[in-house]
Amino acid sequence: METVEITTRSDFALWAIERAQEIVRSEGSALALAARDMDEAGIKECGTALGKAIADAMLEVFDGLVPE
């Protein structure tokens, strides 16, 4: 993942949209396929991965806001 400098609200909005698209493309698609196949273990695993990806994205931006 490349580093992005966020200096305005518009920069943040663009970052958030792009990050959400990445998450949905990967983890969201896997979750949808598991649901389609009625794979309960897969649904649990993919749902957890989706939640983790969302949390990781929020921590990623938060870590960028905190001065070191």
mmCIF file of C-alpha atoms in Angstrom:
data_model
loop_
_atom_site.group_PDB
_atom_site.id
_atom_site.type_symbol
_atom_site.label_atom_id
_atom_site.label_comp_id
_atom_site.label_asym_id
_atom_site.label_seq_id
_atom_site.Cartn_x
_atom_site.Cartn_y
_atom_site.Cartn_z
ATOM 1 C CA MET A 1 0.000 0.000 0.000
ATOM 2 C CA GLU A 2 1.365 3.376 -0.935
ATOM 3 C CA THR A 3 1.473 6.344 1.431
ATOM 4 C CA VAL A 4 -1.029 9.102 0.729
ATOM 5 C CA GLU A 5 -0.873 12.595 2.185
ATOM 6 C CA ILE A 6 -4.264 13.777 3.380
ATOM 7 C CA THR A 7 -4.360 17.536 3.856
ATOM 8 C CA THR A 8 -7.989 18.404 3.129
ATOM 9 C CA ARG A 9 -11.422 16.997 3.684
ATOM 10 C CA SER A 10 -11.617 16.211 -0.043
ATOM 11 C CA ASP A 11 -8.367 14.228 0.149
ATOM 12 C CA PHE A 12 -9.811 12.216 3.025
ATOM 13 C CA ALA A 13 -13.073 11.597 1.177
ATOM 14 C CA LEU A 14 -11.198 10.385 -1.893
ATOM 15 C CA TRP A 15 -8.972 8.111 0.212
ATOM 16 C CA ALA A 16 -12.011 6.691 2.039
ATOM 17 C CA ILE A 17 -13.866 5.956 -1.217
ATOM 18 C CA GLU A 18 -10.849 4.265 -2.797
ATOM 19 C CA ARG A 19 -10.121 2.232 0.350
ATOM 20 C CA ALA A 20 -13.764 1.141 0.629
ATOM 21 C CA GLN A 21 -13.751 0.022 -2.998
ATOM 22 C CA GLU A 22 -10.626 -2.075 -2.377
ATOM 23 C CA ILE A 23 -12.166 -3.682 0.704
ATOM 24 C CA VAL A 24 -15.456 -4.484 -1.019
ATOM 25 C CA ARG A 25 -13.658 -5.870 -4.075
ATOM 26 C CA SER A 26 -11.650 -8.328 -2.028
ATOM 27 C CA GLU A 27 -13.275 -9.207 1.304
ATOM 28 C CA GLY A 28 -16.822 -8.247 0.289
ATOM 29 C CA SER A 29 -16.708 -10.421 -2.798
ATOM 30 C CA ALA A 30 -15.392 -13.383 -0.821
ATOM 31 C CA LEU A 31 -18.197 -12.948 1.721
ATOM 32 C CA ALA A 32 -20.831 -12.778 -1.021
ATOM 33 C CA LEU A 33 -19.518 -15.973 -2.612
ATOM 34 C CA ALA A 34 -19.508 -17.792 0.721
ATOM 35 C CA ALA A 35 -23.096 -16.653 1.339
ATOM 36 C CA ARG A 36 -24.138 -17.755 -2.137
ATOM 37 C CA ASP A 37 -22.641 -21.190 -1.506
ATOM 38 C CA MET A 38 -24.269 -21.316 1.951
ATOM 39 C CA ASP A 39 -20.854 -22.059 3.436
ATOM 40 C CA GLU A 40 -21.360 -21.174 7.102
ATOM 41 C CA ALA A 41 -17.682 -21.572 8.000
ATOM 42 C CA GLY A 42 -16.728 -19.474 4.986
ATOM 43 C CA ILE A 43 -19.278 -16.809 5.900
ATOM 44 C CA LYS A 44 -17.821 -16.587 9.391
ATOM 45 C CA GLU A 45 -14.249 -16.459 8.105
ATOM 46 C CA CYS A 46 -14.991 -13.929 5.357
ATOM 47 C CA GLY A 47 -17.142 -11.798 7.644
ATOM 48 C CA THR A 48 -14.302 -11.642 10.135
ATOM 49 C CA ALA A 49 -11.852 -10.724 7.354
ATOM 50 C CA LEU A 50 -14.201 -7.964 6.173
ATOM 51 C CA GLY A 51 -14.477 -6.523 9.682
ATOM 52 C CA LYS A 52 -10.707 -6.689 10.136
ATOM 53 C CA ALA A 53 -10.096 -4.919 6.818
ATOM 54 C CA ILE A 54 -12.454 -2.112 7.844
ATOM 55 C CA ALA A 55 -10.824 -1.780 11.273
ATOM 56 C CA ASP A 56 -7.346 -1.835 9.722
ATOM 57 C CA ALA A 57 -8.314 0.955 7.322
ATOM 58 C CA MET A 58 -9.615 3.113 10.166
ATOM 59 C CA LEU A 59 -6.470 2.502 12.221
ATOM 60 C CA GLU A 60 -4.355 3.267 9.162
ATOM 61 C CA VAL A 61 -5.827 6.748 8.838
ATOM 62 C CA PHE A 62 -5.887 7.325 12.608
ATOM 63 C CA ASP A 63 -2.188 6.439 12.884
ATOM 64 C CA GLY A 64 -1.512 9.061 10.232
ATOM 65 C CA LEU A 65 -3.248 11.711 12.329
ATOM 66 C CA VAL A 66 -1.305 11.064 15.507
ATOM 67 C CA PRO A 67 1.987 12.955 15.688
ATOM 68 C CA GLU A 68 4.978 10.720 16.378
#
